[in-house]
C-alpha positions as a Markdown table, in Angstrom:
| # | Residue | x | y | z |
|---|---|---|---|---|
| 1 | Unk | -14.6 | -77.5 | 68.8 |
| 2 | Unk | -13.3 | -79.7 | 71.7 |
| 3 | Unk | -11.2 | -76.7 | 72.9 |
| 4 | Unk | -14.3 | -74.4 | 72.8 |
| 5 | Unk | -16.3 | -76.9 | 74.7 |
| 6 | Unk | -13.6 | -77.2 | 77.3 |
| 7 | Unk | -13.5 | -73.5 | 77.8 |
| 8 | Unk | -17.3 | -73.3 | 78.2 |
| 9 | Unk | -17.3 | -76.2 | 80.6 |
| 10 | Unk | -14.6 | -74.5 | 82.7 |
| 11 | Unk | -16.6 | -71.3 | 82.8 |
| 12 | Unk | -19.7 | -73.2 | 83.9 |
| 13 | Unk | -17.7 | -75.0 | 86.6 |
| 14 | Unk | -16.2 | -71.8 | 87.9 |
| 15 | Unk | -19.6 | -70.2 | 87.8 |
| 16 | Unk | -21.0 | -73.1 | 89.7 |
| 17 | Unk | -18.3 | -72.9 | 92.4 |
| 18 | Unk | -18.9 | -69.1 | 92.7 |
| 19 | Unk | -22.7 | -69.7 | 93.0 |
| 20 | Unk | -22.1 | -72.4 | 95.6 |
| 21 | Unk | -19.9 | -70.1 | 97.6 |
| 22 | Unk | -22.4 | -67.2 | 97.4 |
| 23 | Unk | -25.2 | -69.5 | 98.4 |
| 24 | Unk | -23.2 | -70.8 | 101.3 |
| 25 | Unk | -22.4 | -67.3 | 102.5 |
| 26 | Unk | -26.0 | -66.4 | 102.1 |
| 27 | Unk | -27.1 | -69.4 | 104.1 |
| 28 | Unk | -24.5 | -68.6 | 106.7 |
| 29 | Unk | -25.6 | -65.0 | 107.0 |
| 30 | Unk | -29.2 | -66.1 | 107.3 |
| 31 | Unk | -28.3 | -68.5 | 110.1 |
| 32 | Unk | -26.4 | -65.9 | 112.2 |
| 33 | Unk | -28.8 | -63.0 | 111.5 |
| 34 | Unk | -31.0 | -62.0 | 114.4 |
| 35 | Unk | -34.7 | -61.2 | 114.3 |
| 36 | Unk | -35.5 | -57.8 | 115.8 |
| 37 | Unk | -38.3 | -57.8 | 118.4 |
| 38 | Unk | -39.8 | -54.4 | 119.3 |
| 39 | Unk | -41.5 | -54.2 | 122.6 |
| 40 | Unk | -42.7 | -51.9 | 125.4 |
| 41 | Unk | -41.9 | -53.0 | 128.9 |
| 42 | Unk | -42.4 | -51.9 | 132.5 |
| 43 | Unk | -39.4 | -49.8 | 133.7 |
| 44 | Unk | -38.4 | -52.4 | 136.4 |
| 45 | Unk | -37.4 | -54.8 | 133.6 |
| 46 | Unk | -35.2 | -52.3 | 131.7 |
| 47 | Unk | -32.0 | -53.4 | 133.4 |
| 48 | Unk | -32.7 | -57.1 | 132.7 |
| 49 | Unk | -33.1 | -56.5 | 128.9 |
| 50 | Unk | -30.1 | -54.1 | 128.9 |
| 51 | Unk | -27.8 | -56.7 | 130.6 |
| 52 | Unk | -25.1 | -57.7 | 128.2 |
| 53 | Unk | -25.5 | -61.4 | 129.2 |
| 54 | Unk | -29.2 | -61.2 | 128.4 |
| 55 | Unk | -28.4 | -59.6 | 125.1 |
| 56 | Unk | -25.9 | -62.3 | 124.2 |
| 57 | Unk | -28.3 | -65.1 | 125.3 |
| 58 | Unk | -31.1 | -63.7 | 123.1 |
| 59 | Unk | -28.7 | -63.2 | 120.2 |
| 60 | Unk | -27.6 | -66.9 | 120.5 |
| 61 | Unk | -31.3 | -67.8 | 120.0 |
| 62 | Unk | -31.6 | -65.4 | 117.0 |
| 63 | Unk | -33.1 | -62.3 | 118.6 |
| 64 | Unk | -32.3 | -58.7 | 119.1 |
| 65 | Unk | -34.6 | -56.7 | 121.4 |
| 66 | Unk | -35.5 | -53.1 | 121.1 |
| 67 | Unk | -37.3 | -52.2 | 124.4 |
| 68 | Unk | -39.0 | -49.0 | 125.3 |
| 69 | Unk | -40.3 | -48.4 | 128.9 |
| 70 | Unk | -43.7 | -47.2 | 130.1 |
| 71 | Unk | -45.8 | -47.4 | 133.2 |
| 72 | Unk | -47.8 | -50.6 | 133.0 |
| 73 | Unk | -51.2 | -49.0 | 133.2 |
| 74 | Unk | -50.0 | -46.1 | 130.9 |
| 75 | Unk | -49.5 | -48.7 | 128.1 |
| 76 | Unk | -53.2 | -48.7 | 127.6 |
| 77 | Unk | -52.9 | -45.1 | 126.3 |
| 78 | Unk | -50.1 | -45.9 | 123.8 |
| 79 | Unk | -50.5 | -46.8 | 120.1 |
| 80 | Unk | -48.8 | -50.2 | 120.0 |
| 81 | Unk | -49.2 | -50.9 | 116.4 |
| 82 | Unk | -45.9 | -52.0 | 115.0 |
| 83 | Unk | -44.8 | -53.6 | 118.3 |
| 84 | Unk | -44.2 | -57.3 | 118.6 |
| 85 | Unk | -45.2 | -57.5 | 122.3 |
| 86 | Unk | -46.1 | -55.5 | 125.4 |
| 87 | Unk | -44.7 | -56.6 | 128.7 |
| 88 | Unk | -46.5 | -54.9 | 131.6 |
| 89 | Unk | -45.8 | -55.9 | 135.2 |
| 90 | Unk | -49.1 | -57.6 | 136.1 |
| 91 | Unk | -51.9 | -59.6 | 134.6 |
| 92 | Unk | -54.7 | -57.0 | 134.8 |
| 93 | Unk | -53.2 | -54.4 | 132.4 |
| 94 | Unk | -52.0 | -57.3 | 130.2 |
| 95 | Unk | -55.6 | -58.6 | 129.9 |
| 96 | Unk | -56.8 | -55.2 | 128.9 |
| 97 | Unk | -54.1 | -54.9 | 126.2 |
| 98 | Unk | -54.9 | -58.4 | 124.9 |
| 99 | Unk | -58.6 | -57.5 | 124.6 |
| 100 | Unk | -57.8 | -54.2 | 122.8 |
| 101 | Unk | -55.4 | -55.9 | 120.3 |
| 102 | Unk | -57.5 | -59.1 | 120.0 |
| 103 | Unk | -54.7 | -61.3 | 121.3 |
| 104 | Unk | -56.1 | -64.8 | 121.9 |
| 105 | Unk | -54.9 | -67.7 | 124.1 |
| 106 | Unk | -53.1 | -67.9 | 127.4 |
| 107 | Unk | -50.8 | -64.9 | 128.1 |
| 108 | Unk | -47.3 | -66.1 | 129.1 |
| 109 | Unk | -46.0 | -65.1 | 132.6 |
| 110 | Unk | -42.3 | -65.8 | 132.6 |
| 111 | Unk | -41.6 | -64.5 | 136.1 |
| 112 | Unk | -43.1 | -62.6 | 139.1 |
| 113 | Unk | -42.2 | -60.6 | 142.1 |
| 114 | Unk | -44.0 | -59.9 | 145.4 |
| 115 | Unk | -44.5 | -56.4 | 146.5 |
| 116 | Unk | -42.6 | -55.4 | 149.7 |
| 117 | Unk | -41.9 | -52.3 | 151.8 |
| 118 | Unk | -38.4 | -51.1 | 152.3 |
| 119 | Unk | -37.3 | -49.1 | 155.4 |
| 120 | Unk | -34.2 | -48.1 | 157.2 |
| 121 | Unk | -33.3 | -50.1 | 160.3 |
| 122 | Unk | -34.3 | -47.3 | 162.7 |
| 123 | Unk | -37.7 | -46.9 | 161.1 |
| 124 | Unk | -38.3 | -50.7 | 161.1 |
| 125 | Unk | -37.5 | -50.8 | 164.9 |
| 126 | Unk | -39.9 | -48.0 | 165.6 |
| 127 | Unk | -42.6 | -49.9 | 163.7 |
| 128 | Unk | -41.8 | -53.1 | 165.6 |
| 129 | Unk | -41.9 | -51.3 | 169.0 |
| 130 | Unk | -45.4 | -50.0 | 168.2 |
| 131 | Unk | -46.9 | -53.3 | 167.0 |
| 132 | Unk | -46.9 | -52.4 | 163.4 |
| 133 | Unk | -44.2 | -54.9 | 162.3 |
| 134 | Unk | -42.1 | -57.8 | 163.5 |
| 135 | Unk | -38.4 | -58.3 | 162.8 |
| 136 | Unk | -36.8 | -61.7 | 162.3 |
| 137 | Unk | -33.3 | -60.5 | 161.3 |
| 138 | Unk | -31.4 | -57.2 | 161.1 |
| 139 | Unk | -32.5 | -56.8 | 157.5 |
| 140 | Unk | -35.9 | -58.5 | 157.2 |
| 141 | Unk | -39.3 | -58.5 | 158.9 |
| 142 | Unk | -43.0 | -58.5 | 158.4 |
| 143 | Unk | -45.3 | -55.5 | 158.1 |
| 144 | Unk | -48.7 | -56.0 | 159.8 |
| 145 | Unk | -51.0 | -54.6 | 157.2 |
| 146 | Unk | -54.2 | -54.5 | 159.3 |
| 147 | Unk | -52.3 | -52.6 | 162.1 |
| 148 | Unk | -50.7 | -50.2 | 159.6 |
| 149 | Unk | -54.0 | -49.5 | 157.8 |
| 150 | Unk | -55.7 | -48.8 | 161.2 |
| 151 | Unk | -53.0 | -46.3 | 162.0 |
| 152 | Unk | -53.5 | -44.7 | 158.6 |
| 153 | Unk | -57.2 | -44.5 | 159.1 |
| 154 | Unk | -56.7 | -42.7 | 162.4 |
| 155 | Unk | -54.2 | -40.2 | 160.8 |
| 156 | Unk | -51.4 | -41.2 | 163.2 |
| 157 | Unk | -48.2 | -39.3 | 162.9 |
| 158 | Unk | -44.7 | -40.6 | 163.5 |
| 159 | Unk | -44.4 | -38.4 | 166.6 |
| 160 | Unk | -47.3 | -40.3 | 168.2 |
| 161 | Unk | -45.3 | -43.5 | 168.0 |
| 162 | Unk | -42.9 | -44.6 | 170.8 |
| 163 | Unk | -39.2 | -44.5 | 170.1 |
| 164 | Unk | -39.1 | -41.8 | 167.5 |
| 165 | Unk | -36.8 | -39.6 | 169.6 |
| 166 | Unk | -33.6 | -39.0 | 167.8 |
| 167 | Unk | -35.1 | -39.8 | 164.4 |
| 168 | Unk | -35.5 | -36.4 | 162.8 |
| 169 | Unk | -36.4 | -38.1 | 159.5 |
| 170 | Unk | -39.6 | -39.6 | 161.1 |
| 171 | Unk | -42.0 | -36.7 | 161.2 |
| 172 | Unk | -45.4 | -35.9 | 159.9 |
| 173 | Unk | -48.1 | -38.5 | 158.9 |
| 174 | Unk | -47.2 | -42.2 | 159.0 |
| 175 | Unk | -47.4 | -43.3 | 155.4 |
| 176 | Unk | -46.1 | -45.7 | 152.8 |
| 177 | Unk | -44.9 | -44.0 | 149.7 |
| 178 | Unk | -46.0 | -45.6 | 146.4 |
| 179 | Unk | -46.3 | -44.7 | 142.7 |
| 180 | Unk | -49.2 | -43.2 | 141.0 |
| 181 | Unk | -51.9 | -45.9 | 140.8 |
| 182 | Unk | -53.5 | -44.5 | 137.7 |
| 183 | Unk | -50.3 | -45.0 | 135.6 |
| 184 | Unk | -48.1 | -47.4 | 137.5 |
| 185 | Unk | -48.5 | -51.1 | 138.3 |
| 186 | Unk | -46.9 | -51.1 | 141.7 |
| 187 | Unk | -49.2 | -48.2 | 142.8 |
| 188 | Unk | -52.3 | -50.0 | 141.6 |
| 189 | Unk | -51.2 | -53.2 | 143.4 |
| 190 | Unk | -50.7 | -51.2 | 146.6 |
| 191 | Unk | -54.4 | -50.4 | 146.5 |
| 192 | Unk | -55.2 | -54.0 | 145.6 |
| 193 | Unk | -53.5 | -55.3 | 148.8 |
| 194 | Unk | -54.8 | -52.5 | 151.0 |
| 195 | Unk | -58.4 | -52.8 | 149.7 |
| 196 | Unk | -58.4 | -56.6 | 150.3 |
| 197 | Unk | -57.5 | -56.1 | 154.0 |
| 198 | Unk | -59.9 | -53.2 | 154.3 |
| 199 | Unk | -62.7 | -55.2 | 152.7 |
| 200 | Unk | -62.6 | -58.0 | 155.3 |
| 201 | Unk | -60.3 | -60.4 | 153.4 |
| 202 | Unk | -62.2 | -60.2 | 150.1 |
| 203 | Unk | -61.2 | -58.8 | 146.8 |
| 204 | Unk | -63.2 | -55.7 | 145.8 |
| 205 | Unk | -65.6 | -56.7 | 143.0 |
| 206 | Unk | -68.1 | -54.0 | 142.6 |
| 207 | Unk | -69.7 | -50.7 | 143.8 |
| 208 | Unk | -70.3 | -51.8 | 147.4 |
| 209 | Unk | -66.7 | -52.7 | 147.9 |
| 210 | Unk | -65.5 | -49.6 | 146.2 |
| 211 | Unk | -67.7 | -47.4 | 148.4 |
| 212 | Unk | -66.6 | -49.3 | 151.5 |
| 213 | Unk | -62.8 | -48.9 | 150.9 |
| 214 | Unk | -62.7 | -45.5 | 149.2 |
| 215 | Unk | -62.2 | -43.3 | 152.3 |
| 216 | Unk | -59.2 | -45.3 | 153.4 |
| 217 | Unk | -57.6 | -45.6 | 150.0 |
| 218 | Unk | -58.0 | -41.9 | 149.3 |
| 219 | Unk | -56.1 | -41.2 | 152.6 |
| 220 | Unk | -53.3 | -43.6 | 151.5 |
| 221 | Unk | -52.9 | -41.8 | 148.2 |
| 222 | Unk | -53.7 | -38.1 | 148.8 |
| 223 | Unk | -51.4 | -37.9 | 151.9 |
| 224 | Unk | -48.5 | -38.6 | 149.6 |
| 225 | Unk | -49.0 | -35.5 | 147.5 |
| 226 | Unk | -47.3 | -35.7 | 144.0 |
| 227 | Unk | -46.5 | -39.3 | 143.1 |
| 228 | Unk | -44.0 | -40.6 | 140.6 |
| 229 | Unk | -45.0 | -42.9 | 137.7 |
| 230 | Unk | -41.9 | -45.2 | 137.9 |
| 231 | Unk | -41.2 | -47.6 | 140.7 |
| 232 | Unk | -37.5 | -47.5 | 139.5 |
| 233 | Unk | -37.3 | -43.8 | 140.4 |
| 234 | Unk | -39.0 | -44.3 | 143.8 |
| 235 | Unk | -36.6 | -47.0 | 144.7 |
| 236 | Unk | -33.5 | -45.1 | 143.5 |
| 237 | Unk | -34.6 | -42.2 | 145.7 |
| 238 | Unk | -34.9 | -44.4 | 148.7 |
| 239 | Unk | -31.5 | -46.0 | 148.2 |
| 240 | Unk | -29.8 | -42.6 | 147.7 |
| 241 | Unk | -31.3 | -41.4 | 151.0 |
| 242 | Unk | -33.7 | -38.9 | 149.4 |
| 243 | Unk | -36.8 | -41.0 | 149.6 |
| 244 | Unk | -39.6 | -41.4 | 152.3 |
| 245 | Unk | -39.1 | -43.6 | 155.4 |
| 246 | Unk | -41.4 | -46.4 | 154.0 |
| 247 | Unk | -41.6 | -47.2 | 150.3 |
| 248 | Unk | -43.7 | -49.8 | 148.4 |
| 249 | Unk | -41.4 | -51.5 | 145.9 |
| 250 | Unk | -40.9 | -54.8 | 144.0 |
| 251 | Unk | -38.9 | -57.5 | 145.8 |
| 252 | Unk | -37.0 | -57.9 | 142.5 |
| 253 | Unk | -35.6 | -54.3 | 142.9 |
| 254 | Unk | -34.0 | -55.2 | 146.2 |
| 255 | Unk | -32.8 | -58.6 | 144.9 |
| 256 | Unk | -31.2 | -57.1 | 141.8 |
| 257 | Unk | -29.4 | -54.5 | 144.0 |
| 258 | Unk | -28.0 | -57.3 | 146.2 |
| 259 | Unk | -27.0 | -59.6 | 143.3 |
| 260 | Unk | -25.0 | -56.8 | 141.8 |
| 261 | Unk | -22.9 | -56.7 | 145.0 |
| 262 | Unk | -24.1 | -53.3 | 146.2 |
| 263 | Unk | -24.3 | -52.8 | 149.9 |
| 264 | Unk | -27.7 | -51.4 | 150.9 |
| 265 | Unk | -26.4 | -50.3 | 154.3 |
| 266 | Unk | -29.2 | -50.4 | 156.9 |
| 267 | Unk | -32.0 | -51.3 | 154.5 |
| 268 | Unk | -34.7 | -53.6 | 155.9 |
| 269 | Unk | -37.2 | -55.5 | 153.7 |
| 270 | Unk | -40.6 | -55.8 | 155.3 |
| 271 | Unk | -42.9 | -58.4 | 153.7 |
| 272 | Unk | -46.5 | -57.3 | 154.3 |
| 273 | Unk | -48.4 | -60.2 | 155.9 |
| 274 | Unk | -50.9 | -59.6 | 153.1 |
| 275 | Unk | -49.5 | -58.5 | 149.8 |
| 276 | Unk | -49.9 | -59.2 | 146.0 |
| 277 | Unk | -47.6 | -60.7 | 143.4 |
| 278 | Unk | -46.7 | -58.8 | 140.4 |
| 279 | Unk | -47.0 | -61.3 | 137.6 |
| 280 | Unk | -45.0 | -60.0 | 134.7 |
| 281 | Unk | -47.3 | -60.9 | 131.8 |
| 282 | Unk | -46.5 | -60.8 | 128.1 |
| 283 | Unk | -49.0 | -59.7 | 125.4 |
| 284 | Unk | -47.6 | -61.1 | 122.2 |
| 285 | Unk | -48.9 | -59.3 | 119.1 |
| 286 | Unk | -46.9 | -61.0 | 116.4 |
| 287 | Unk | -45.3 | -64.5 | 115.9 |
| 288 | Unk | -41.9 | -63.0 | 116.9 |
| 289 | Unk | -43.4 | -61.7 | 120.1 |
| 290 | Unk | -44.9 | -65.1 | 120.9 |
| 291 | Unk | -41.7 | -66.9 | 120.2 |
| 292 | Unk | -39.7 | -64.5 | 122.4 |
| 293 | Unk | -42.3 | -64.9 | 125.2 |
| 294 | Unk | -41.9 | -68.7 | 125.1 |
| 295 | Unk | -38.1 | -68.3 | 125.2 |
| 296 | Unk | -38.2 | -66.1 | 128.3 |
| 297 | Unk | -40.4 | -68.8 | 130.0 |
| 298 | Unk | -38.4 | -71.9 | 129.0 |
| 299 | Unk | -34.8 | -71.1 | 128.3 |
| 300 | Unk | -32.6 | -72.1 | 131.2 |
| 301 | Unk | -30.0 | -69.3 | 130.7 |
| 302 | Unk | -32.7 | -66.6 | 130.5 |
| 303 | Unk | -34.4 | -67.9 | 133.6 |
| 304 | Unk | -31.1 | -67.9 | 135.4 |
| 305 | Unk | -30.5 | -64.3 | 134.4 |
| 306 | Unk | -34.0 | -63.4 | 135.5 |
| 307 | Unk | -33.1 | -64.6 | 138.9 |
| 308 | Unk | -29.9 | -62.6 | 138.9 |
| 309 | Unk | -32.1 | -59.5 | 138.3 |
| 310 | Unk | -34.3 | -60.5 | 141.3 |
| 311 | Unk | -37.3 | -62.1 | 139.5 |
| 312 | Unk | -38.8 | -65.4 | 140.6 |
| 313 | Unk | -39.3 | -67.7 | 137.6 |
| 314 | Unk | -42.8 | -69.2 | 137.3 |
| 315 | Unk | -43.1 | -72.9 | 138.2 |
| 316 | Unk | -39.7 | -73.3 | 140.0 |
| 317 | Unk | -39.4 | -71.6 | 143.3 |
| 318 | Unk | -36.2 | -73.4 | 144.0 |
| 319 | Unk | -34.4 | -71.3 | 141.3 |
| 320 | Unk | -34.8 | -68.2 | 143.4 |
| 321 | Unk | -32.0 | -67.9 | 146.0 |
| 322 | Unk | -32.6 | -65.5 | 148.8 |
| 323 | Unk | -29.8 | -63.0 | 149.3 |
| 324 | Unk | -28.6 | -63.6 | 152.9 |
| 325 | Unk | -30.7 | -62.1 | 155.6 |
| 326 | Unk | -32.6 | -59.6 | 153.4 |
| 327 | Unk | -35.1 | -61.7 | 151.4 |
| 328 | Unk | -37.3 | -64.7 | 152.0 |
| 329 | Unk | -36.4 | -67.8 | 149.9 |
| 330 | Unk | -40.0 | -69.1 | 150.3 |
| 331 | Unk | -42.9 | -66.8 | 150.9 |
| 332 | Unk | -44.1 | -68.5 | 154.0 |
| 333 | Unk | -46.3 | -66.4 | 156.3 |
| 334 | Unk | -47.2 | -64.1 | 153.5 |
| 335 | Unk | -50.8 | -64.1 | 152.3 |
| 336 | Unk | -51.3 | -63.4 | 148.6 |
| 337 | Unk | -54.4 | -61.2 | 148.0 |
| 338 | Unk | -56.2 | -61.7 | 144.7 |
| 339 | Unk | -56.1 | -58.7 | 142.4 |
| 340 | Unk | -59.4 | -57.1 | 141.3 |
| 341 | Unk | -60.3 | -56.8 | 137.7 |
| 342 | Unk | -58.8 | -54.1 | 135.6 |
| 343 | Unk | -62.1 | -52.1 | 135.5 |
| 344 | Unk | -62.3 | -52.2 | 139.3 |
| 345 | Unk | -58.7 | -51.3 | 139.8 |
| 346 | Unk | -59.1 | -48.3 | 137.4 |
| 347 | Unk | -62.1 | -47.1 | 139.3 |
| 348 | Unk | -60.3 | -47.7 | 142.6 |
| 349 | Unk | -57.3 | -45.6 | 141.5 |
| 350 | Unk | -59.6 | -42.8 | 140.1 |
| 351 | Unk | -61.4 | -42.5 | 143.4 |
| 352 | Unk | -58.2 | -42.7 | 145.5 |
| 353 | Unk | -56.7 | -39.9 | 143.5 |
| 354 | Unk | -59.8 | -37.8 | 144.2 |
């Protein structure tokens, strides 16, 4: 009997050890497993979330991200059921999405980027010679929005400006190329900045303001012809030499290019004296989405990597380091125009597109 009892005890002990090892491995697997977060983002953030360092930083915190891109305003037409979060490029479409999916509370805004105009050095010098811009370095300057809009209102052409001789690329109507304001955030924010100036330094808030600014905004848009829906595509065209002489883009796109060590040649960044910030705003639709949004806002490594991709983290301007003579470290001399409500922007874009 003692022998049988000993055998049974040994079996129980071995079973206990095996169970403990299995439990330990299960706990270990659970501790290293990552939670998958599915989200739809503006295209300008695609490189950030694809960065291997960002992937590793998120994995270290227990997350794997599955990101799909969309125009920020086009997100309103998507069925986002099953997604953990949406991450458009400004607050207005985010608020619309939050209302649609009944997301309560303050929407996180991990980082932002001002809108700028990029030009080649010869183009920037022509603008400066005609009172449309000032240059404070070989690669940076200021676009005078009121003067530019007056030229657009009068249908001025490049050939009417002094100093265009020898610049065969400067022909036709003077214009800034932007994305489609009905589907793209950057295009909508172009109208927000222009309408603020055209409306006497006041954000358009209703029918009177829409009526007042419509003729100019329609000129700004229809003169461009077909517009792209992605700011990433517009910027890539410009850098490759296939784009228009003046292009409305995110500062973050230029900063990201520079931090990757690419040489932009004779590129000049013109900060409009009146512009708008693109507040990248998260709409968390699940607990996982909320947790990831908080991580993007607070984690030091993810904030550092956001700077590397050209974004300015909220609440700490000192984290953003300007890239030599191309970018402003601090946005001094740049007036931030308030952005109209989503409903007003939609109507503004509809009218501008004709």
